[in-house]
Short mmCIF file of C-alpha atoms and ligand atoms in Angstrom, two decimals:
data_model
loop_
_atom_site.label_atom_id
_atom_site.label_comp_id
_atom_site.label_asym_id
_atom_site.label_seq_id
_atom_site.Cartn_x
_atom_site.Cartn_y
_atom_site.Cartn_z
CA MET Y 93 18.56 38.78 -11.55
CA ALA Y 94 21.17 38.68 -8.47
CA GLU Y 95 18.18 37.82 -5.85
CA PRO Y 96 17.16 34.17 -7.31
CA ARG Y 97 20.95 33.06 -7.74
CA ARG Y 98 21.37 34.25 -3.73
CA PHE Y 99 18.21 32.72 -2.71
CA PHE Y 100 19.22 29.40 -4.58
CA ALA Y 101 22.77 29.40 -3.41
CA LYS Y 102 21.16 29.64 0.51
CA ILE Y 103 18.64 27.17 -0.29
CA GLY Y 104 20.85 24.78 -1.79
CA LYS Y 105 23.29 24.64 1.21
CA THR Y 106 20.26 24.49 3.65
CA PRO Y 107 20.26 20.92 5.01
CA SER Y 108 16.56 19.41 4.46
CA LEU Y 109 14.26 19.35 7.70
CA PHE Y 110 12.28 16.45 5.60
CA LYS Y 111 13.45 12.93 5.94
CA ASN Y 112 10.68 11.61 3.72
CA ARG Y 113 8.47 14.20 2.55
CA GLU Y 114 6.04 12.07 0.63
CA ALA Y 115 5.02 10.91 4.47
CA LEU Y 116 3.08 14.42 4.68
CA THR Y 117 1.08 14.04 1.35
CA GLU Y 118 -2.65 12.67 1.21
CA GLU Y 119 -1.59 9.81 -1.05
CA PHE Y 120 0.38 8.45 2.01
CA LEU Y 121 -1.35 5.70 3.96
CA PRO Y 122 0.17 5.13 7.29
CA GLN Y 123 0.02 1.65 8.68
CA ASN Y 124 -1.27 2.65 12.08
CA LEU Y 125 -4.31 4.90 12.48
CA PRO Y 126 -4.45 5.99 16.16
CA TYR Y 127 -8.17 6.54 17.67
CA ARG Y 128 -9.81 4.49 14.57
CA ASP Y 129 -9.57 1.20 15.84
CA ARG Y 130 -13.71 0.96 16.61
CA GLU Y 131 -14.47 2.40 13.06
CA GLY Y 132 -11.71 -0.08 11.47
CA ASP Y 133 -13.16 -2.99 13.38
CA ALA Y 134 -16.74 -2.03 12.69
CA ILE Y 135 -15.72 -2.06 8.88
CA ALA Y 136 -13.56 -5.20 9.15
CA ARG Y 137 -16.53 -7.14 10.64
CA ILE Y 138 -18.91 -5.87 7.97
CA LEU Y 139 -16.72 -6.95 5.23
CA ALA Y 140 -15.37 -9.97 6.78
CA PRO Y 141 -18.27 -12.21 5.40
CA SER Y 142 -16.57 -12.06 1.85
CA LEU Y 143 -13.56 -14.37 3.31
CA TRP Y 144 -16.10 -16.92 3.70
CA LYS Y 145 -17.79 -16.74 0.65
CA GLN Y 146 -20.83 -14.88 1.65
CA LYS Y 147 -22.08 -11.54 0.25
CA PRO Y 148 -21.29 -8.53 2.80
CA SER Y 149 -23.82 -5.97 3.77
CA ASN Y 150 -24.00 -3.02 1.96
CA ALA Y 151 -22.58 -0.11 4.02
CA LEU Y 152 -22.50 3.71 4.47
CA ILE Y 153 -19.51 5.45 6.27
CA TYR Y 154 -19.77 8.88 7.28
CA GLY Y 155 -18.37 11.85 9.16
CA ASN Y 156 -16.62 15.25 8.71
CA PRO Y 157 -14.23 15.67 6.28
CA GLY Y 158 -10.43 14.85 7.65
CA THR Y 159 -11.64 12.30 10.21
CA GLY Y 160 -9.80 9.42 8.88
CA LYS Y 161 -12.95 7.64 6.71
CA THR Y 162 -10.55 7.69 3.50
CA ALA Y 163 -7.66 6.38 5.25
CA VAL Y 164 -9.41 3.59 7.38
CA THR Y 165 -11.17 2.02 4.73
CA ARG Y 166 -8.24 1.95 2.42
CA LEU Y 167 -6.22 0.33 5.10
CA VAL Y 168 -8.97 -2.28 5.96
CA LEU Y 169 -9.52 -3.06 2.26
CA CYS Y 170 -5.95 -3.46 1.69
CA GLN Y 171 -5.80 -5.90 4.63
CA LEU Y 172 -9.12 -7.78 3.50
CA GLN Y 173 -7.55 -8.21 0.28
CA ASP Y 174 -4.11 -9.59 1.41
CA GLU Y 175 -5.89 -12.29 3.49
CA ALA Y 176 -8.21 -13.14 0.61
CA ASP Y 177 -5.20 -13.91 -1.79
CA ARG Y 178 -3.51 -15.53 1.15
CA LEU Y 179 -6.69 -17.94 1.42
CA HIS Y 180 -7.48 -18.09 -2.13
CA VAL Y 181 -10.91 -16.56 -1.95
CA PRO Y 182 -11.79 -14.82 -4.94
CA LEU Y 183 -12.45 -11.05 -3.98
CA LYS Y 184 -12.07 -7.77 -5.79
CA VAL Y 185 -12.10 -4.29 -4.44
CA LEU Y 186 -13.23 -1.69 -6.86
CA TYR Y 187 -12.66 1.86 -5.41
CA VAL Y 188 -13.09 5.38 -7.02
CA ASN Y 189 -12.82 8.57 -5.72
CA CYS Y 190 -15.79 10.85 -6.73
CA ASN Y 191 -14.01 13.88 -5.81
CA ILE Y 192 -12.03 14.55 -8.96
CA LYS Y 193 -12.62 18.28 -10.14
CA GLY Y 194 -13.09 19.54 -13.73
CA ILE Y 195 -14.44 16.21 -14.95
CA ALA Y 196 -17.62 16.49 -16.68
CA ASP Y 197 -19.21 13.23 -16.45
CA THR Y 198 -18.37 11.47 -13.04
CA GLU Y 199 -20.31 8.88 -13.86
CA TYR Y 200 -19.19 7.66 -16.50
CA ARG Y 201 -15.57 7.88 -15.36
CA ALA Y 202 -16.51 5.87 -12.22
CA VAL Y 203 -17.51 3.00 -14.54
CA ARG Y 204 -14.63 3.71 -16.67
CA GLU Y 205 -12.10 3.32 -13.57
CA PHE Y 206 -13.92 0.14 -12.64
CA VAL Y 207 -13.68 -1.44 -16.22
CA HIS Y 208 -10.11 -0.60 -16.21
CA ALA Y 209 -9.51 -2.50 -12.72
CA LEU Y 210 -11.20 -5.45 -14.18
CA GLY Y 211 -8.70 -5.45 -16.90
CA GLY Y 212 -11.28 -4.04 -19.77
CA THR Y 213 -11.02 -0.68 -21.78
CA LEU Y 214 -13.55 2.13 -22.00
CA PRO Y 215 -12.46 5.02 -24.20
CA HIS Y 216 -12.59 8.58 -22.44
CA ARG Y 217 -15.71 9.34 -24.50
CA GLY Y 218 -17.71 8.27 -27.57
CA LEU Y 219 -19.88 5.65 -25.52
CA SER Y 220 -23.33 6.17 -23.97
CA LYS Y 221 -23.81 5.40 -20.38
CA THR Y 222 -25.90 2.54 -21.17
CA GLU Y 223 -23.06 0.76 -23.46
CA ALA Y 224 -20.57 1.72 -20.96
CA TYR Y 225 -22.65 -0.14 -18.18
CA GLU Y 226 -23.19 -3.25 -20.21
CA LEU Y 227 -19.53 -3.77 -21.05
CA PHE Y 228 -18.94 -3.57 -17.00
CA PHE Y 229 -21.73 -5.73 -16.36
CA ASP Y 230 -20.34 -8.06 -19.16
CA LEU Y 231 -16.90 -8.33 -17.38
CA LEU Y 232 -18.53 -8.41 -13.85
CA ASN Y 233 -20.64 -11.68 -15.55
CA GLN Y 234 -17.64 -13.14 -16.67
CA ARG Y 235 -16.47 -13.34 -12.76
CA ARG Y 236 -16.89 -15.78 -9.90
CA GLN Y 237 -15.78 -13.18 -7.26
CA HIS Y 238 -16.89 -11.26 -4.60
CA ILE Y 239 -16.78 -7.73 -6.09
CA ILE Y 240 -16.76 -5.01 -2.93
CA VAL Y 241 -17.35 -1.58 -4.68
CA VAL Y 242 -16.27 1.69 -2.75
CA PHE Y 243 -17.53 4.98 -3.68
CA ASP Y 244 -15.63 7.46 -1.69
CA GLU Y 245 -17.20 10.90 -1.70
CA ILE Y 246 -20.35 9.57 -2.82
CA ASP Y 247 -22.29 12.81 -1.86
CA ARG Y 248 -20.48 14.34 -5.02
CA LEU Y 249 -21.39 11.74 -7.46
CA MET Y 250 -24.73 12.22 -6.37
CA ARG Y 251 -25.04 15.91 -6.65
CA HIS Y 252 -23.31 15.58 -10.13
CA SER Y 253 -25.15 12.79 -11.61
CA GLY Y 254 -28.08 12.18 -9.57
CA THR Y 255 -29.45 9.06 -7.63
CA ASP Y 256 -29.86 6.75 -10.85
CA PHE Y 257 -26.57 5.09 -10.38
CA LEU Y 258 -27.24 3.81 -6.77
CA TYR Y 259 -30.55 2.00 -8.29
CA THR Y 260 -28.28 0.42 -10.74
CA PHE Y 261 -25.60 -0.59 -8.44
CA THR Y 262 -28.07 -1.64 -5.47
CA ARG Y 263 -29.91 -4.00 -7.92
CA ILE Y 264 -27.28 -5.36 -9.93
CA ALA Y 265 -28.09 -9.29 -10.77
CA LEU Y 266 -25.12 -11.16 -11.68
CA ARG Y 267 -24.69 -14.88 -12.65
CA ARG Y 268 -21.98 -16.18 -10.53
CA ALA Y 269 -20.24 -12.60 -8.83
CA THR Y 270 -21.93 -10.52 -5.96
CA VAL Y 271 -21.72 -7.39 -5.30
CA SER Y 272 -21.56 -5.35 -2.23
CA LEU Y 273 -21.67 -1.59 -2.08
CA VAL Y 274 -19.61 0.86 0.44
CA GLY Y 275 -20.48 4.50 0.13
CA ILE Y 276 -18.22 7.15 1.98
CA THR Y 277 -19.55 10.64 2.61
CA ASN Y 278 -18.93 13.85 4.30
CA ASN Y 279 -22.51 14.74 4.28
CA THR Y 280 -25.01 12.76 5.70
CA THR Y 281 -28.26 15.04 4.45
CA VAL Y 282 -27.69 13.92 0.87
CA MET Y 283 -29.12 10.57 1.77
CA ASN Y 284 -32.52 12.19 2.36
CA TYR Y 285 -32.89 12.67 -1.34
CA VAL Y 286 -32.43 8.90 -2.20
CA ASP Y 287 -35.48 6.74 -2.52
CA GLY Y 288 -36.21 5.21 0.74
CA ARG Y 289 -35.93 1.63 -0.02
CA ILE Y 290 -32.42 2.40 -2.27
CA ARG Y 291 -31.29 4.17 0.94
CA SER Y 292 -32.06 1.41 3.39
CA SER Y 293 -30.32 -0.68 0.97
CA LEU Y 294 -27.06 1.28 0.97
CA SER Y 295 -27.16 1.74 4.60
CA GLN Y 296 -27.90 -1.61 5.98
CA GLN Y 297 -24.62 -1.00 7.79
CA GLN Y 298 -23.23 2.43 9.20
CA VAL Y 299 -20.43 3.64 10.78
CA VAL Y 300 -19.90 6.88 12.03
CA PHE Y 301 -16.42 8.72 12.27
CA SER Y 302 -16.41 11.59 15.25
CA PRO Y 303 -14.25 14.38 14.89
CA TYR Y 304 -10.69 14.23 16.69
CA ASN Y 305 -9.75 16.44 19.62
CA ALA Y 306 -6.46 18.55 19.75
CA THR Y 307 -4.87 16.06 21.84
CA GLN Y 308 -5.53 13.12 19.60
CA LEU Y 309 -4.33 15.33 16.58
CA ALA Y 310 -1.17 16.04 18.44
CA THR Y 311 -0.43 12.43 18.85
CA ILE Y 312 -1.35 11.85 14.98
CA LEU Y 313 0.99 14.56 13.94
CA SER Y 314 3.73 13.66 16.27
CA GLN Y 315 3.68 10.23 14.87
CA ARG Y 316 3.83 11.64 11.37
CA MET Y 317 6.23 14.00 12.53
CA GLU Y 318 8.57 11.14 13.31
CA LEU Y 319 8.04 9.64 9.77
CA ALA Y 320 8.56 12.93 7.78
CA PHE Y 321 11.06 14.91 9.66
CA GLN Y 322 14.75 14.76 10.92
CA PRO Y 323 14.63 14.30 14.58
CA GLY Y 324 14.00 17.16 16.71
CA VAL Y 325 13.50 19.56 13.80
CA VAL Y 326 9.72 20.48 14.54
CA GLU Y 327 9.28 22.26 17.92
CA PRO Y 328 6.41 20.57 20.14
CA ALA Y 329 4.83 24.10 20.31
CA ALA Y 330 4.24 23.85 16.55
CA ILE Y 331 2.89 20.67 16.64
CA ASN Y 332 0.18 21.85 19.39
CA LYS Y 333 -0.74 25.17 17.13
CA CYS Y 334 -1.34 22.91 14.17
CA ALA Y 335 -3.60 19.92 16.27
CA ALA Y 336 -5.17 23.04 17.90
CA LEU Y 337 -6.14 24.85 14.58
CA GLY Y 338 -7.12 21.30 13.08
CA ALA Y 339 -9.75 20.67 16.27
CA GLN Y 340 -11.24 24.33 15.72
CA GLU Y 341 -11.85 23.22 12.05
CA HIS Y 342 -14.19 20.33 13.03
CA GLY Y 343 -11.44 17.83 14.31
CA ASP Y 344 -9.78 17.85 10.87
CA ALA Y 345 -6.41 15.99 10.48
CA ARG Y 346 -6.37 16.94 6.75
CA ARG Y 347 -5.92 20.22 8.04
CA SER Y 348 -3.43 19.58 10.83
CA LEU Y 349 -1.41 17.95 8.37
CA ASN Y 350 -1.59 20.65 5.71
CA LEU Y 351 -0.76 23.21 8.02
CA LEU Y 352 2.51 21.25 9.43
CA ARG Y 353 3.39 20.44 5.71
CA VAL Y 354 3.22 24.27 4.51
CA ALA Y 355 4.89 25.55 7.87
CA ALA Y 356 7.93 23.14 7.17
CA GLU Y 357 7.89 24.39 3.75
CA THR Y 358 8.19 28.11 4.98
CA ALA Y 359 10.74 27.21 7.45
CA HIS Y 360 12.68 25.31 4.97
CA LEU Y 361 12.74 28.15 2.49
CA GLU Y 362 13.34 30.62 5.16
CA GLY Y 363 16.72 28.56 6.13
CA ALA Y 364 15.24 28.27 9.75
CA PRO Y 365 17.00 25.53 11.88
CA SER Y 366 13.35 24.23 12.97
CA VAL Y 367 9.50 24.51 12.42
CA ALA Y 368 8.19 26.79 15.05
CA VAL Y 369 5.09 28.32 15.50
CA GLN Y 370 5.68 31.48 13.57
CA HIS Y 371 5.71 29.11 10.78
CA VAL Y 372 2.68 27.67 11.46
CA ASP Y 373 1.00 30.97 11.84
CA ARG Y 374 2.40 31.58 8.30
CA ALA Y 375 0.89 28.40 6.80
CA ASP Y 376 -2.43 29.18 8.17
CA GLU Y 377 -2.32 32.25 6.46
CA ILE Y 378 -0.99 30.82 3.07
CA ILE Y 379 -3.58 28.30 2.94
CA SER Y 380 -6.29 30.57 3.78
CA GLU Y 381 -5.51 32.64 0.94
CA HIS Y 382 -5.08 29.83 -1.10
CA THR Y 383 -8.65 28.41 -0.47
CA VAL Y 384 -10.33 31.96 -0.85
CA LEU Y 385 -8.35 32.41 -4.17
CA GLN Y 386 -9.64 29.04 -5.50
CA LEU Y 387 -13.06 29.74 -4.53
CA ILE Y 388 -12.93 32.89 -6.59
CA ARG Y 389 -11.76 31.19 -9.38
CA SER Y 390 -14.45 28.78 -9.28
CA GLN Y 391 -17.41 31.39 -9.27
CA PRO Y 392 -19.60 32.06 -12.05
CA ARG Y 393 -19.21 35.72 -13.96
CA GLN Y 394 -22.14 37.09 -12.37
CA HIS Y 395 -21.01 35.97 -8.82
CA THR Y 396 -17.45 37.38 -9.56
CA ALA Y 397 -19.27 40.84 -10.81
CA LEU Y 398 -21.15 41.20 -7.28
CA LEU Y 399 -17.95 40.03 -5.38
CA HIS Y 400 -15.89 43.00 -7.12
CA CYS Y 401 -18.95 45.42 -6.24
CA ILE Y 402 -19.14 44.29 -2.81
CA LEU Y 403 -15.30 44.84 -2.28
CA SER Y 404 -14.72 47.99 -3.99
CA LEU Y 405 -17.75 49.44 -1.86
CA CYS Y 406 -16.50 47.72 1.44
CA ASP Y 407 -13.18 49.38 0.88
CA VAL Y 408 -14.66 52.83 1.67
CA GLU Y 409 -17.75 51.64 4.16
CA LYS Y 410 -17.44 48.46 6.59
CA ARG Y 411 -20.90 47.53 5.50
CA VAL Y 412 -23.23 48.39 2.87
CA GLN Y 413 -26.67 47.86 1.92
CA THR Y 414 -28.11 45.77 -0.96
CA GLY Y 415 -29.78 48.65 -2.67
CA GLU Y 416 -25.91 50.41 -3.15
CA VAL Y 417 -24.69 46.93 -4.10
CA TYR Y 418 -27.55 46.43 -6.72
CA THR Y 419 -26.76 50.23 -8.17
CA HIS Y 420 -23.32 49.35 -8.67
CA TYR Y 421 -23.76 46.04 -9.94
CA ALA Y 422 -26.03 47.22 -12.84
CA LYS Y 423 -23.58 49.77 -13.78
CA LEU Y 424 -20.55 47.16 -13.81
CA VAL Y 425 -22.55 44.93 -15.69
CA SER Y 426 -23.33 47.05 -18.69
CA GLU Y 427 -20.03 47.69 -18.86
CA LEU Y 428 -18.83 44.12 -19.09
CA GLY Y 429 -21.31 43.59 -21.62
CA LEU Y 430 -23.15 40.79 -18.91
CA ARG Y 431 -27.02 40.18 -18.39
CA CYS Y 432 -28.35 42.45 -15.71
CA LEU Y 433 -29.97 40.19 -13.41
CA THR Y 434 -33.42 40.67 -11.29
CA PRO Y 435 -32.81 42.32 -7.57
CA GLU Y 436 -34.15 38.76 -6.80
CA ARG Y 437 -31.58 37.01 -8.44
CA VAL Y 438 -28.88 38.81 -7.06
CA SER Y 439 -30.30 38.57 -3.59
CA ASN Y 440 -29.92 34.91 -4.27
CA ILE Y 441 -26.48 35.01 -5.27
CA LEU Y 442 -25.61 37.13 -2.30
CA ALA Y 443 -26.95 34.14 -0.07
CA ASP Y 444 -24.66 31.89 -2.17
CA LEU Y 445 -21.88 34.05 -1.32
CA ASP Y 446 -22.60 33.93 2.47
CA THR Y 447 -22.94 30.36 2.37
CA ILE Y 448 -19.66 29.69 0.88
CA GLY Y 449 -18.39 32.44 3.16
CA LEU Y 450 -16.65 35.12 1.13
CA ILE Y 451 -19.13 37.54 2.65
CA HIS Y 452 -21.51 38.04 5.53
CA SER Y 453 -25.11 39.23 5.25
CA HIS Y 454 -27.22 39.96 7.90
CA VAL Y 455 -30.81 41.54 7.96
CA VAL Y 456 -30.97 44.83 9.65
CA SER Y 457 -34.09 47.01 10.87
CA ARG Y 458 -34.35 50.25 10.08
CA GLY Y 459 -37.42 51.52 12.21
CA ARG Y 460 -40.30 52.82 9.91
CA PHE Y 461 -38.10 52.49 6.61
CA GLY Y 462 -38.60 48.78 7.21
CA ARG Y 463 -36.04 46.00 7.23
CA SER Y 464 -33.00 45.94 4.68
CA ARG Y 465 -30.18 43.63 4.41
CA GLU Y 466 -26.57 44.63 5.12
CA ILE Y 467 -23.11 43.24 3.61
CA SER Y 468 -19.75 42.84 4.74
CA VAL Y 469 -16.63 41.40 3.86
CA ILE Y 470 -14.95 38.65 6.58
CA LEU Y 471 -11.66 38.13 4.93
CA PRO Y 472 -8.40 39.43 6.55
CA GLU Y 473 -6.89 42.38 5.22
CA ALA Y 474 -4.25 40.69 3.32
CA VAL Y 475 -6.57 38.23 1.74
CA ARG Y 476 -8.85 40.94 1.01
CA LYS Y 477 -6.34 42.67 -1.11
CA LEU Y 478 -5.37 39.55 -2.83
CA ALA Y 479 -8.99 38.68 -3.61
CA ALA Y 480 -9.42 41.99 -4.88
CA GLU Y 481 -6.64 41.92 -7.46
CA GLU Y 482 -7.74 38.32 -8.54
CA ILE Y 483 -11.24 39.30 -9.00
CA LYS Y 484 -9.94 42.24 -11.52
CA THR Y 485 -7.86 40.06 -13.35
CA ILE Y 486 -10.66 37.71 -14.07
CA LEU Y 487 -13.08 40.36 -14.94
CA ASN Y 488 -10.58 42.25 -16.99
CA LEU Y 489 -10.87 45.30 -15.51
P1 ADP X 122 -11.62 11.79 5.41
O1 ADP X 122 -11.73 10.90 4.24
O2 ADP X 122 -12.43 11.62 6.42
O3 ADP X 122 -11.92 13.19 4.71
P2 ADP X 122 -9.05 11.09 5.31
O4 ADP X 122 -8.87 9.62 5.67
O5 ADP X 122 -8.56 11.35 3.99
O6 ADP X 122 -10.25 11.93 5.78
O7 ADP X 122 -7.64 11.56 6.35
C1 ADP X 122 -7.22 13.03 6.25
C2 ADP X 122 -5.68 13.01 6.31
O8 ADP X 122 -5.56 12.74 8.06
C3 ADP X 122 -5.10 11.76 5.65
O9 ADP X 122 -3.89 12.27 5.34
C4 ADP X 122 -4.84 10.75 6.71
O10 ADP X 122 -3.71 10.02 6.42
C5 ADP X 122 -4.62 11.37 7.78
N1 ADP X 122 -5.47 10.78 9.50
C6 ADP X 122 -6.62 10.65 9.61
N2 ADP X 122 -6.80 9.91 10.69
C7 ADP X 122 -5.45 9.83 10.74
C8 ADP X 122 -5.03 8.94 11.87
N3 ADP X 122 -5.80 8.43 12.84
N4 ADP X 122 -3.89 8.57 12.27
C9 ADP X 122 -2.98 9.02 11.24
N5 ADP X 122 -3.56 9.70 10.25
C10 ADP X 122 -4.56 9.95 9.97
MG1 MG X 123 -11.88 11.19 2.03
#
């Protein structure tokens, strides 16, 4: 066991590159959000009537992931609440992030969080949805307040629980309190599934967040760097690389910040005196490995079985035909004791796997033999090996 000892001894002696590591986490809310004045002002204008005791319009905020929707909204809401407290205006913000994995009933959890925020209690389970709502409305009815209910990542709640909750929330009729709804979403098409009247009610006002470009991301990162790191430990080229990679990914500040955090952790573990471009490259690999493995772990068993077939066939050939995959698949499922799905169902699963980016499938013409679908794997070599190992473990092979 000499290795860990030597490693810890070295790490223990390495001075930390960080001044405040917290400043790079998702929860950290910077008090200054460059390039988002217009969006912040727009949200502030929508919510301002609550300060002179009028009900603000409902609003829908949308834009790509990592464009600052959550950060800007939270900051505006904090400032609004401060001002309301100062003026003794009765205002209450109920905020819920619907992006919590592994919780079966997202809608119940949202109502539960609201009830808690209003000082009530609701058990984890045991009550029906109707009972939970009754309790919630009772609490609201005791108040003479403007309530702003924020559903962050509302598309997830809609996908999970349908759109009934929107009917409920847009039609709440209370004795004294008023409720305004704010929905935040990465996905605009989701609103197409909502009844027209509800849709126009929720999107009385809209605020769109556009993607950041590389220069803007570099500024955002530099500002965060000053909070998070000792002076001079991050090389400018490393910042630019994180910015460029975030800009490639639909202008995503979250991706840039994650790259910077993981790059700094890599540099620190190496005992390097500064964060350089090579650490960002390594961070990029680590993050994509992590993402692929998480994606694989979240797949149903049939999907995993198919992935296993594709990865082993593509180990030999660059591309395989769906027919070959199916033959292999049929054999594997019988070994695993899984149900053998029809070629049509399998073809749908292949389309799923393509959509999430684990494989690439395309139709090729084979002259008089008609058309067939070819499949290839687009993961980098190292990630692919890890993926193959992970799948074997999951399937017990
Ligand atoms: P979204 O909700 O649109 O997916 P977030 O608001 O969560 O994005 O932003 C992602 C990350 O980037 C957060 O850590 C946030 O603090 C940071 N961020 C986004 N925009 C800015 C900005 N203009 N200035 C500083 N940090 C930002
Ligand atoms: Mg968000």
